[in-house]
Coordinates of C-alpha atoms in Angstrom, one line a residue:
Chain A
M535 CA 15.5 9.8 28.0
L536 CA 14.8 6.3 29.1
K537 CA 11.3 7.1 30.4
K538 CA 10.4 9.7 27.8
Y539 CA 11.7 7.9 24.7
L540 CA 12.1 4.2 25.3
L541 CA 9.1 3.4 27.4
P542 CA 6.4 4.7 25.0
R543 CA 8.1 2.7 22.2
L544 CA 8.1 -0.5 24.1
V545 CA 4.5 0.0 25.1
Q546 CA 3.7 0.6 21.4
Y547 CA 5.6 -2.5 20.4
V548 CA 3.6 -4.7 22.8
T549 CA 0.3 -3.1 21.8
V550 CA 0.9 -3.5 18.1
M551 CA 1.6 -7.2 18.6
L552 CA -1.4 -7.7 20.9
I553 CA -3.8 -5.9 18.5
G554 CA -2.3 -7.5 15.3
I555 CA -2.3 -11.0 16.6
T556 CA -5.7 -10.7 18.2
M557 CA -7.0 -9.3 15.0
V558 CA -5.7 -12.4 13.1
F559 CA -7.5 -14.5 15.8
I560 CA -10.8 -12.7 15.7
I561 CA -11.2 -12.1 11.9
P562 CA -11.8 -15.7 10.8
R563 CA -14.1 -16.2 13.7
L564 CA -16.2 -13.2 12.8
L565 CA -16.6 -14.1 9.2
P566 CA -19.5 -16.3 8.1
S567 CA -17.3 -19.1 6.8
D568 CA -16.1 -22.1 8.7
P569 CA -12.6 -23.1 7.9
V570 CA -13.2 -26.7 9.0
E571 CA -16.2 -27.1 6.8
H572 CA -14.3 -25.4 4.0
Q573 CA -11.4 -27.9 4.4
L574 CA -13.7 -30.9 4.5
S575 CA -15.7 -29.8 1.4
R576 CA -12.4 -29.3 -0.4
M577 CA -11.4 -32.8 0.4
T578 CA -14.6 -34.3 -0.7
A579 CA -14.7 -32.1 -3.8
Q580 CA -11.3 -33.6 -4.8
G581 CA -13.1 -36.9 -5.1
Q582 CA -11.9 -38.5 -1.9
Y583 CA -14.5 -40.8 -0.4
L584 CA -14.9 -40.6 3.3
D585 CA -17.3 -42.5 5.4
P586 CA -19.3 -40.5 8.0
A587 CA -17.4 -41.8 11.0
A588 CA -14.1 -40.8 9.4
V589 CA -15.6 -37.4 8.6
E590 CA -16.5 -36.9 12.2
D591 CA -13.0 -38.0 13.2
L592 CA -11.4 -35.6 10.7
R593 CA -13.6 -32.7 11.8
A594 CA -12.6 -33.2 15.4
S595 CA -8.9 -33.3 14.6
L596 CA -9.2 -30.3 12.3
E597 CA -11.0 -28.3 15.1
E598 CA -8.2 -29.3 17.4
L599 CA -5.6 -28.2 14.8
Y600 CA -7.3 -24.9 14.1
G601 CA -7.7 -24.3 17.8
L602 CA -11.4 -24.2 17.5
K603 CA -12.2 -26.4 20.5
G604 CA -14.0 -25.0 23.6
G605 CA -15.3 -21.5 24.2
I606 CA -13.9 -18.4 22.6
L607 CA -11.8 -17.5 25.6
Q608 CA -10.3 -20.9 25.9
Q609 CA -9.5 -20.9 22.2
Y610 CA -7.8 -17.5 22.6
I611 CA -5.6 -18.9 25.4
T612 CA -4.6 -22.0 23.5
Y613 CA -3.9 -19.7 20.5
W614 CA -1.4 -17.6 22.5
K615 CA 0.1 -20.7 24.2
R616 CA 0.8 -22.2 20.7
L617 CA 2.3 -18.9 19.4
L618 CA 4.6 -18.4 22.4
T619 CA 6.0 -21.8 21.9
G620 CA 6.6 -20.9 18.2
N621 CA 4.1 -23.4 16.9
L622 CA 2.0 -22.1 14.0
G623 CA 0.6 -25.6 13.2
P624 CA 1.0 -27.7 10.1
S625 CA 0.5 -26.5 6.5
F626 CA -2.5 -28.1 4.9
A627 CA -1.4 -28.2 1.3
Q628 CA 2.0 -29.8 2.3
F629 CA 0.8 -31.8 5.3
P630 CA 2.4 -32.3 7.8
T631 CA 5.2 -29.8 7.2
P632 CA 5.1 -27.2 9.9
V633 CA 4.2 -23.7 8.7
T634 CA 7.2 -22.3 10.5
Q635 CA 9.5 -24.5 8.4
L636 CA 8.0 -23.3 5.2
I637 CA 8.3 -19.7 6.3
R638 CA 11.9 -20.3 7.3
T639 CA 12.9 -21.5 3.9
S640 CA 11.4 -18.5 2.1
L641 CA 12.3 -15.9 4.6
P642 CA 15.9 -15.2 3.5
W643 CA 14.7 -14.4 0.0
T644 CA 12.2 -11.8 1.3
I645 CA 14.7 -10.2 3.7
G646 CA 17.2 -10.0 0.9
L647 CA 14.8 -8.4 -1.5
L648 CA 13.4 -6.0 1.2
L649 CA 16.7 -4.9 2.6
T650 CA 18.4 -4.4 -0.7
S651 CA 15.6 -2.4 -2.2
L652 CA 14.9 -0.4 1.0
L653 CA 18.6 0.5 1.4
L654 CA 19.2 1.3 -2.3
S655 CA 16.0 3.4 -2.6
W656 CA 16.7 5.2 0.7
L657 CA 20.3 6.1 -0.2
I658 CA 19.5 7.1 -3.8
G659 CA 16.4 9.1 -2.8
T660 CA 18.0 10.9 0.1
T661 CA 21.1 11.8 -1.9
L662 CA 19.2 13.1 -4.9
G663 CA 16.9 15.1 -2.5
V664 CA 19.9 16.9 -1.0
V665 CA 21.4 17.5 -4.5
A666 CA 18.1 18.9 -5.7
V667 CA 18.0 21.3 -2.8
T668 CA 21.6 22.4 -3.2
Y669 CA 21.0 23.2 -6.9
P670 CA 17.3 24.1 -6.9
N671 CA 17.2 25.7 -10.3
S672 CA 19.1 23.0 -12.2
V673 CA 17.5 20.9 -14.9
F674 CA 18.2 17.9 -12.8
A675 CA 16.1 19.1 -9.9
K676 CA 13.2 19.7 -12.2
V677 CA 13.4 16.5 -14.1
A678 CA 13.8 14.5 -10.9
A679 CA 10.8 16.1 -9.3
V680 CA 8.6 15.3 -12.4
L681 CA 9.8 11.7 -12.6
A682 CA 9.4 11.1 -8.8
M683 CA 5.8 12.5 -9.0
G684 CA 5.0 10.5 -12.1
I685 CA 6.3 7.1 -11.0
R686 CA 5.6 7.1 -7.2
P687 CA 1.9 6.4 -7.1
I688 CA 2.0 3.3 -9.5
P689 CA 0.9 0.1 -7.7
Y690 CA 3.7 -2.5 -7.1
Y691 CA 2.1 -5.2 -9.2
I692 CA 1.6 -2.9 -12.2
M693 CA 5.2 -1.7 -12.1
A694 CA 6.4 -5.3 -11.8
L695 CA 4.2 -6.4 -14.7
V696 CA 5.4 -3.5 -16.9
L697 CA 9.1 -4.3 -16.2
L698 CA 8.5 -8.0 -16.8
I699 CA 6.9 -7.3 -20.2
L700 CA 9.7 -4.9 -21.2
F701 CA 12.8 -6.5 -19.9
A702 CA 12.0 -10.2 -19.8
F703 CA 9.7 -10.5 -22.8
V704 CA 10.1 -7.8 -25.4
F705 CA 13.8 -7.4 -24.6
P706 CA 14.7 -10.8 -23.0
I707 CA 17.6 -9.6 -20.9
F708 CA 16.4 -10.9 -17.6
P709 CA 14.6 -14.1 -16.6
M710 CA 10.8 -14.2 -16.3
A711 CA 10.6 -16.0 -12.9
G712 CA 12.4 -17.7 -10.1
G713 CA 15.2 -16.9 -7.7
Y714 CA 18.1 -18.7 -9.5
S715 CA 18.5 -20.8 -12.6
M716 CA 17.5 -24.5 -12.5
G717 CA 21.0 -25.6 -13.5
A718 CA 23.0 -23.6 -11.0
R719 CA 24.1 -25.4 -7.9
M720 CA 23.4 -23.6 -4.7
G721 CA 26.6 -22.6 -3.0
F722 CA 29.3 -20.0 -3.0
N723 CA 30.4 -20.2 -6.6
A724 CA 30.5 -17.6 -9.3
R725 CA 27.8 -19.2 -11.5
F726 CA 25.3 -19.4 -8.7
I727 CA 25.9 -15.8 -7.5
F728 CA 25.6 -14.5 -11.0
S729 CA 22.4 -16.3 -11.5
L730 CA 21.2 -15.0 -8.1
L731 CA 21.9 -11.4 -9.1
R732 CA 20.4 -11.8 -12.5
H733 CA 17.2 -13.1 -11.0
A734 CA 17.1 -10.5 -8.3
F735 CA 17.7 -7.6 -10.6
L736 CA 14.2 -6.9 -11.9
P737 CA 12.4 -7.4 -8.6
V738 CA 14.8 -5.1 -6.8
T739 CA 14.7 -2.5 -9.6
S740 CA 10.9 -2.6 -9.6
M741 CA 10.8 -1.8 -5.9
V742 CA 13.6 0.7 -6.0
V743 CA 12.1 2.6 -8.9
L744 CA 8.8 2.9 -7.0
E745 CA 10.3 3.9 -3.6
V746 CA 13.0 6.3 -4.7
G747 CA 10.5 9.0 -5.5
G748 CA 9.0 9.1 -2.0
W749 CA 12.4 9.4 -0.3
F750 CA 13.5 12.0 -2.8
L751 CA 10.4 14.2 -2.3
Q752 CA 10.4 14.0 1.5
M753 CA 14.2 14.8 1.7
R754 CA 13.8 17.6 -0.7
N755 CA 10.9 19.1 1.2
V756 CA 12.5 18.8 4.6
A757 CA 15.9 20.0 3.4
S758 CA 14.4 23.0 1.5
N759 CA 13.1 24.2 4.9
V760 CA 16.5 23.6 6.5
V761 CA 18.2 25.7 3.8
E762 CA 16.2 28.7 5.0
E763 CA 17.5 28.4 8.6
E764 CA 19.8 31.1 9.9
Y765 CA 22.7 28.8 10.6
V766 CA 22.9 27.9 6.9
S767 CA 23.2 31.6 6.0
Y768 CA 25.8 31.9 8.7
A769 CA 27.8 29.0 7.3
E770 CA 27.5 30.6 3.9
A771 CA 28.7 33.9 5.3
M772 CA 31.7 32.1 6.9
G773 CA 32.6 31.1 3.4
L774 CA 32.3 27.4 3.9
S775 CA 32.3 25.3 0.7
R776 CA 29.1 24.2 -0.8
L777 CA 29.9 20.6 -0.2
K778 CA 30.6 21.1 3.4
I779 CA 27.3 23.1 3.9
M780 CA 25.4 20.4 2.1
L781 CA 26.8 17.5 4.1
H782 CA 27.2 19.0 7.6
Y783 CA 24.6 21.6 7.8
I784 CA 21.7 20.5 5.6
T785 CA 21.9 16.7 5.4
R786 CA 22.6 16.2 9.1
N787 CA 19.6 18.2 10.1
A788 CA 17.2 16.9 7.5
I789 CA 18.0 13.2 7.9
A790 CA 15.8 12.6 11.0
P791 CA 12.4 12.5 9.3
Q792 CA 14.0 10.1 6.7
I793 CA 14.8 7.6 9.4
T794 CA 11.4 7.9 11.1
G795 CA 9.9 7.5 7.7
L796 CA 11.9 4.3 7.3
A797 CA 10.2 2.9 10.3
L798 CA 6.7 4.1 9.4
N799 CA 6.9 2.8 5.8
L800 CA 8.1 -0.6 6.7
G801 CA 4.7 -2.3 6.8
F802 CA 3.7 -0.8 3.5
V803 CA 7.0 -1.7 1.8
F804 CA 6.8 -5.2 3.2
G805 CA 3.4 -5.6 1.6
G806 CA 5.1 -4.3 -1.6
A807 CA 7.8 -6.8 -1.4
L808 CA 5.2 -9.6 -1.1
I809 CA 3.4 -8.3 -4.2
T810 CA 6.6 -7.9 -6.2
E811 CA 7.6 -11.5 -5.3
I812 CA 4.3 -12.8 -6.5
A813 CA 4.7 -10.9 -9.8
F814 CA 8.2 -12.3 -10.4
S815 CA 7.5 -15.7 -8.9
Y816 CA 10.4 -14.9 -6.6
P817 CA 10.7 -17.7 -4.0
G818 CA 10.1 -15.6 -0.9
M819 CA 7.2 -15.2 1.6
G820 CA 5.0 -13.4 -1.0
Y821 CA 5.2 -16.4 -3.3
L822 CA 4.6 -18.7 -0.4
L823 CA 1.5 -16.7 0.4
Y824 CA 0.4 -16.9 -3.2
S825 CA 0.8 -20.7 -3.2
A826 CA -1.2 -20.8 0.0
I827 CA -4.0 -18.8 -1.6
L828 CA -4.1 -21.1 -4.6
A829 CA -4.2 -24.2 -2.4
G830 CA -6.6 -22.7 0.1
D831 CA -4.0 -23.4 2.8
Y832 CA -5.7 -21.3 5.4
N833 CA -3.3 -22.2 8.2
L834 CA -0.3 -21.1 6.2
I835 CA -2.0 -17.7 5.4
M836 CA -2.6 -17.3 9.2
G837 CA 1.0 -18.1 9.9
I838 CA 2.4 -15.7 7.4
N839 CA 0.1 -13.0 8.8
I840 CA 1.3 -13.6 12.4
F841 CA 4.9 -13.7 11.2
S842 CA 4.7 -10.5 9.2
I843 CA 3.2 -8.6 12.2
V844 CA 5.9 -9.8 14.5
G845 CA 8.6 -9.2 12.0
V846 CA 7.6 -5.7 10.9
S847 CA 6.9 -4.5 14.4
T848 CA 10.2 -5.9 15.7
A849 CA 12.1 -4.2 12.8
M850 CA 10.4 -1.0 13.7
L851 CA 11.4 -1.2 17.3
V852 CA 15.0 -1.8 16.2
I853 CA 15.0 1.4 14.1
D854 CA 13.4 3.3 17.0
L855 CA 16.2 2.1 19.3
I856 CA 18.9 3.1 16.9
Y857 CA 17.4 6.5 16.2
P858 CA 18.7 8.3 19.4
L859 CA 22.2 7.3 18.3
L860 CA 21.8 9.3 15.1
D861 CA 19.8 12.2 16.5
P862 CA 21.5 14.0 19.4
R863 CA 18.3 16.0 20.0
V864 CA 16.6 12.9 21.3
R865 CA 19.5 11.8 23.4
Y866 CA 19.8 15.0 25.4
Q867 CA 16.1 15.5 25.9
Chain B
M947 CA -15.1 25.3 -2.9
L948 CA -15.9 26.0 -6.5
R949 CA -13.8 29.2 -6.3
V950 CA -10.9 27.1 -5.1
I951 CA -11.3 24.6 -8.0
G952 CA -11.5 27.5 -10.5
E953 CA -8.4 29.1 -9.1
L954 CA -6.4 25.8 -9.2
L955 CA -7.6 25.0 -12.7
R956 CA -6.3 28.4 -13.9
H957 CA -2.9 28.3 -12.1
D958 CA -1.8 24.7 -11.8
R959 CA -1.3 22.5 -14.9
R960 CA -1.1 19.4 -12.8
F961 CA -4.6 20.1 -11.4
L962 CA -5.9 20.7 -14.9
F963 CA -4.4 17.3 -16.0
G964 CA -5.8 15.5 -13.0
F965 CA -9.2 17.1 -13.2
S966 CA -9.5 16.3 -16.9
V967 CA -8.5 12.7 -16.3
L968 CA -11.2 12.4 -13.6
V969 CA -13.8 14.0 -15.8
I970 CA -13.0 11.7 -18.7
Y971 CA -13.1 8.6 -16.5
L972 CA -16.4 9.6 -15.1
L973 CA -17.7 10.1 -18.6
I974 CA -16.4 6.6 -19.5
A975 CA -18.2 5.2 -16.5
A976 CA -21.4 7.0 -17.5
A977 CA -21.1 5.8 -21.1
S978 CA -20.5 2.2 -20.0
L979 CA -24.2 2.1 -18.9
F980 CA -25.0 2.0 -22.6
C981 CA -22.9 -1.2 -23.1
P982 CA -24.6 -3.3 -25.8
Y983 CA -23.2 -6.6 -24.4
N984 CA -23.5 -8.6 -21.3
T985 CA -19.9 -8.1 -20.1
K986 CA -20.1 -11.2 -17.8
A987 CA -21.0 -13.5 -20.6
W988 CA -18.4 -15.3 -22.8
N989 CA -18.3 -15.7 -26.6
V990 CA -20.7 -12.8 -27.4
V991 CA -18.4 -11.6 -30.2
P992 CA -15.8 -13.4 -32.4
R993 CA -12.6 -14.2 -30.5
D994 CA -9.1 -12.7 -30.7
L995 CA -9.8 -10.0 -33.3
P996 CA -7.3 -7.1 -33.6
P997 CA -8.6 -3.6 -33.3
S998 CA -11.0 -2.6 -36.1
W999 CA -13.9 -0.1 -36.7
K1000 CA -16.4 -2.5 -35.3
Y1001 CA -14.3 -3.4 -32.2
P1002 CA -12.1 -0.4 -31.6
L1003 CA -9.8 -2.2 -29.2
G1004 CA -10.3 -5.7 -30.6
T1005 CA -11.8 -8.7 -28.8
N1006 CA -10.2 -11.1 -26.3
S1007 CA -10.0 -14.9 -26.2
M1008 CA -13.1 -15.1 -24.1
G1009 CA -15.1 -13.6 -26.9
Q1010 CA -15.6 -10.2 -25.3
D1011 CA -15.3 -6.7 -26.8
I1012 CA -12.3 -5.2 -25.0
M1013 CA -13.4 -1.6 -25.3
W1014 CA -16.8 -2.1 -23.7
K1015 CA -15.4 -4.4 -21.1
A1016 CA -12.8 -1.9 -20.2
M1017 CA -15.5 0.8 -19.9
V1018 CA -17.6 -1.3 -17.6
A1019 CA -14.4 -2.2 -15.6
V1020 CA -13.7 1.5 -15.1
K1021 CA -17.2 2.0 -13.8
N1022 CA -16.9 -0.9 -11.4
S1023 CA -13.4 0.1 -10.2
L1024 CA -14.6 3.6 -9.5
L1025 CA -17.6 2.3 -7.7
L1026 CA -15.5 0.0 -5.5
S1027 CA -13.1 2.8 -4.7
A1028 CA -16.0 5.1 -3.8
I1029 CA -17.4 2.6 -1.4
A1030 CA -14.1 2.0 0.2
A1031 CA -13.2 5.7 0.4
V1032 CA -16.5 6.6 1.9
I1033 CA -16.2 4.0 4.6
S1034 CA -12.6 4.8 5.5
R1035 CA -13.4 8.6 5.4
V1036 CA -16.2 8.2 7.9
I1037 CA -13.9 6.3 10.3
A1038 CA -10.9 8.5 9.8
I1039 CA -12.9 11.8 10.2
I1040 CA -14.8 10.7 13.3
L1041 CA -11.7 9.3 15.0
G1042 CA -9.3 12.1 13.9
L1043 CA -11.6 14.9 14.8
L1044 CA -12.7 13.4 18.1
S1045 CA -9.2 12.6 19.1
G1046 CA -8.0 16.0 18.1
Y1047 CA -10.7 17.9 20.0
K1048 CA -11.1 15.8 23.0
G1049 CA -7.4 15.1 23.7
G1050 CA -6.4 13.4 27.0
L1051 CA -6.8 9.7 27.6
F1052 CA -9.3 9.2 24.8
D1053 CA -6.8 10.7 22.3
R1054 CA -4.0 8.5 23.7
V1055 CA -6.0 5.3 23.5
V1056 CA -7.3 6.0 20.0
M1057 CA -3.9 7.0 18.7
T1058 CA -2.2 3.9 20.1
F1059 CA -4.8 1.8 18.3
N1060 CA -4.4 3.9 15.2
D1061 CA -0.6 3.6 15.1
S1062 CA -0.9 -0.2 15.4
F1063 CA -3.1 -0.1 12.3
I1064 CA -0.4 1.9 10.5
I1065 CA 2.4 -0.5 11.5
I1066 CA 0.6 -3.8 10.9
P1067 CA 1.2 -4.9 7.3
M1068 CA -2.4 -4.8 5.9
F1069 CA -1.8 -6.6 2.7
P1070 CA -1.5 -10.1 4.3
V1071 CA -4.5 -9.3 6.6
L1072 CA -6.6 -8.4 3.6
I1073 CA -5.5 -11.6 1.9
L1074 CA -6.6 -13.6 4.9
I1075 CA -10.0 -12.0 4.9
A1076 CA -10.4 -12.3 1.1
S1077 CA -9.4 -15.9 1.1
I1078 CA -12.0 -16.8 3.7
L1079 CA -14.8 -14.7 2.0
R1080 CA -13.7 -15.8 -1.5
T1081 CA -17.1 -17.1 -2.6
S1082 CA -19.1 -14.1 -1.4
L1083 CA -16.8 -11.4 -2.6
N1084 CA -18.4 -8.8 -4.9
I1085 CA -17.7 -5.2 -5.5
T1086 CA -19.6 -4.0 -2.4
V1087 CA -18.1 -6.6 0.0
L1088 CA -14.6 -6.0 -1.4
G1089 CA -15.1 -2.2 -1.1
I1090 CA -16.3 -2.4 2.5
M1091 CA -13.4 -4.8 3.3
I1092 CA -10.7 -2.5 1.9
G1093 CA -12.4 0.5 3.4
L1094 CA -12.3 -0.9 6.9
F1095 CA -8.5 -1.1 6.7
G1096 CA -7.6 2.1 5.0
W1097 CA -8.3 4.9 7.5
A1098 CA -5.4 4.9 9.9
W1099 CA -3.0 7.3 8.1
D1100 CA -5.7 9.8 7.5
A1101 CA -7.1 9.7 11.0
R1102 CA -3.7 10.8 12.2
L1103 CA -3.5 13.5 9.5
F1104 CA -6.8 15.0 10.4
R1105 CA -6.0 14.9 14.1
S1106 CA -2.8 16.7 13.7
Q1107 CA -4.5 19.4 11.6
I1108 CA -7.1 19.9 14.4
L1109 CA -4.3 20.0 17.0
S1110 CA -2.6 22.8 15.1
L1111 CA -5.9 24.7 14.4
K1112 CA -6.8 24.5 18.1
E1113 CA -3.6 26.4 19.0
R1114 CA -4.0 29.2 16.4
E1115 CA -4.7 32.8 17.3
F1116 CA -8.1 33.0 15.6
T1117 CA -9.5 30.0 17.5
K1118 CA -8.7 31.7 20.8
T1119 CA -10.2 34.9 19.5
A1120 CA -13.4 33.1 18.5
I1121 CA -13.7 31.4 21.8
L1122 CA -13.0 34.5 23.8
S1123 CA -15.6 36.4 21.8
G1124 CA -18.1 33.9 23.0
M1125 CA -18.6 31.7 19.9
K1126 CA -20.0 28.3 20.7
T1127 CA -17.6 25.3 20.2
Y1128 CA -19.9 23.9 17.5
R1129 CA -19.8 27.1 15.5
V1130 CA -16.0 27.4 15.9
I1131 CA -15.6 24.0 14.4
V1132 CA -18.0 24.5 11.5
T1133 CA -17.3 28.1 10.5
E1134 CA -13.6 28.5 11.5
H1135 CA -12.0 25.1 11.3
L1136 CA -14.0 23.2 8.6
P1137 CA -12.8 25.4 5.7
Y1138 CA -9.2 24.4 6.6
V1139 CA -10.0 20.7 7.0
I1140 CA -12.0 20.2 3.9
P1141 CA -9.2 20.6 1.3
L1142 CA -7.1 18.3 3.4
I1143 CA -9.8 15.7 3.5
M1144 CA -10.1 16.0 -0.3
A1145 CA -6.4 15.5 -0.8
A1146 CA -6.3 12.5 1.6
T1147 CA -9.4 11.0 0.0
I1148 CA -7.8 11.1 -3.4
N1149 CA -4.7 9.4 -2.1
N1150 CA -6.9 6.8 -0.4
V1151 CA -8.6 6.1 -3.7
I1152 CA -5.2 5.6 -5.4
W1153 CA -4.4 3.0 -2.7
V1154 CA -7.8 1.3 -3.1
I1155 CA -7.4 1.0 -6.8
G1156 CA -4.0 -0.6 -6.4
M1157 CA -5.3 -3.0 -3.7
E1158 CA -8.2 -4.0 -6.0
V1159 CA -5.8 -4.7 -8.8
T1160 CA -3.5 -6.7 -6.6
L1161 CA -6.3 -8.8 -4.9
S1162 CA -8.0 -9.5 -8.2
L1163 CA -4.7 -10.6 -9.8
L1164 CA -4.3 -13.1 -7.0
G1165 CA -7.8 -14.4 -7.9
L1166 CA -9.3 -13.0 -4.7
S1167 CA -12.4 -11.2 -6.0
N1168 CA -15.4 -12.0 -8.0
L1169 CA -13.6 -12.8 -11.3
S1170 CA -16.7 -12.6 -13.5
T1171 CA -17.3 -9.0 -12.6
P1172 CA -15.2 -6.8 -14.9
T1173 CA -12.9 -4.4 -13.0
I1174 CA -9.4 -3.1 -13.9
G1175 CA -7.9 -5.8 -11.8
T1176 CA -10.0 -8.8 -13.1
M1177 CA -9.3 -7.6 -16.7
I1178 CA -5.5 -7.9 -16.1
Y1179 CA -6.2 -11.2 -14.3
W1180 CA -7.9 -12.8 -17.3
A1181 CA -5.4 -11.4 -19.8
S1182 CA -2.6 -12.9 -17.9
Q1183 CA -4.5 -16.2 -17.4
Y1184 CA -4.8 -16.5 -21.2
Q1185 CA -1.1 -15.6 -21.6
A1186 CA -1.8 -12.4 -23.4
I1187 CA 1.8 -11.3 -23.0
F1188 CA 3.3 -14.4 -24.6
R1189 CA 0.7 -14.3 -27.4
E1190 CA 1.6 -10.6 -27.8
M1191 CA -2.1 -9.5 -27.6
W1192 CA -1.1 -6.0 -26.4
N1193 CA -4.6 -4.6 -26.9
W1194 CA -5.8 -7.0 -24.3
I1195 CA -3.2 -6.7 -21.6
L1196 CA -2.2 -3.1 -22.0
T1197 CA -5.7 -1.6 -22.1
P1198 CA -6.4 -2.2 -18.4
I1199 CA -2.8 -1.4 -17.4
A1200 CA -2.9 1.9 -19.3
L1201 CA -6.3 2.7 -17.8
C1202 CA -5.0 2.0 -14.3
V1203 CA -1.7 4.0 -14.7
V1204 CA -3.4 7.1 -16.3
L1205 CA -6.1 7.1 -13.6
I1206 CA -3.7 6.9 -10.8
L1207 CA -1.4 9.5 -12.2
G1208 CA -4.3 11.9 -12.7
L1209 CA -5.5 11.4 -9.2
Y1210 CA -2.0 11.8 -7.8
M1211 CA -1.5 15.1 -9.6
L1212 CA -4.9 16.3 -8.2
S1213 CA -3.9 15.4 -4.7
T1214 CA -0.4 16.9 -4.8
S1215 CA -1.8 20.1 -6.3
I1216 CA -4.4 20.4 -3.5
S1217 CA -1.9 19.7 -0.8
E1218 CA 0.5 22.3 -2.2
Y1219 CA -2.4 24.7 -2.3
L1220 CA -2.9 24.1 1.4
D1221 CA 0.6 25.5 1.9
P1222 CA 0.3 29.3 2.3
R1223 CA 3.6 29.9 0.5
T1224 CA 2.3 28.3 -2.7
R1225 CA -0.8 30.5 -2.6
L1226 CA 1.4 33.6 -2.1
Q1227 CA 3.2 32.5 -5.3
M1228 CA -0.1 32.3 -7.1
I1229 CA -1.0 35.8 -6.1
K1230 CA 2.4 37.1 -7.2
E1231 CA 2.0 35.6 -10.6
E1232 CA -1.3 37.3 -11.3

């Protein structure tokens, strides 16, 4: 099992990081735009007067900062050296705050949003999928299928915008933006927690509503194949209760693709979380990314990219490592 | 091909819906060529008018006719999706088929690369590129850019289809009866792969439309070119929600949602058609 299951996954993990991080290194160097010149022209456009010597000085230090000194190979080595020491350079818009520090403050928000919505949508979708298979001719099964199909393909931003218009503007139940109310003091008190939940409600709902459909449909499809297996008919013949068959015979056997799906969808859902945060001005990494775009903070955008590649692939590896514990078929291979 | 479409139109209401939506949008795109205004120019009509006979969807705060602008936006968004879809199709088909037929080391290398592309969150990468290219982004460049990152899922899908076809009885029969590899691929396998490619392409277009909307809303596209995304961008820049100018903000949102729903219905209908059990059901119903 170790050789057949673990090794390929570890190789994949390292490859993903290598390809992803190298991609982030190469892309800006392939494109016909010089970040240093861009930065300099931004500064002069803002009306700062700089004498030529100072400009040269600034250019040299910017090149140093962006890791643009020397040949491409040398640049690549410096780039990795900096990454491995956890140094993503300073942010430009909020100089000299390090990019890592900015990411660290916004990370908990993103993880909270991502985990809550992923967990909720997975649980609800999977449960509903099993129920729909157990009662295939019920009104519920039909309505759920139509709803899942109709809502699932809508882009994250559009869904967020529609919820925002409906439940924050037309019916002002929830706040339009932010992670908690201005007045609430951060800490473990009822008022802060309430405001936290109230602000998180719409972003989480927006993501859950979009993702439930996918989990539901996948579970329904896999489980409806399991239902036709002989051991299910055997269990029925034994006179086991419907609930028992549903839980022990159908769910247990159909759950594996749901977990693999969790790992495969992570990158996509992460992107969705970033978009949702931007739409709700939720103070996570997505919002940080948005402020970086507005400020032209190229170093911060690079940092968020690297961080999301490392984060998503590590999370995937963790799911892959837990997987054999849940699926005995992999364990006894 | 035409027979398949006819059959689906008769039997599947979802296909009928999706197909009608697609035809209507193509007609809108065609009609937009007769647009009487320059949709990039501001203040060509009076500002902030509610819907009327002269301006069926009213006008916006930039002095533009919303209906005509939306029609041109549909054309541009479809054009952009077509560019992106064609590019990602070419990559996905070449890699998927080669990988599936060749197998061995080539397959393993390509698939490792492919899986990395599936895992890496593409949204921040696209933002990185778009924020560097910002000044030179137009529909073509944006289409190419999105297309270059949207092939990985489908390459894997096509490969797995080829792998299963390779193992089927009829492939072996064809090879044993002396058919050339090229002919086996074209006459025996292609009919199976084409509907799959169609369904995957439609799903890809859905993804591209969503990506265009998102990037435009972040201001990362050529904002003077009307697309579904830039229309929403300008409406929210002018606070159309707070000013309750629903004709301005909801027109592009509705256009986007209906288009995506129609395309999604088309693709699920085609993928279900690929499942032999569904086809059996159709025959039974006749």
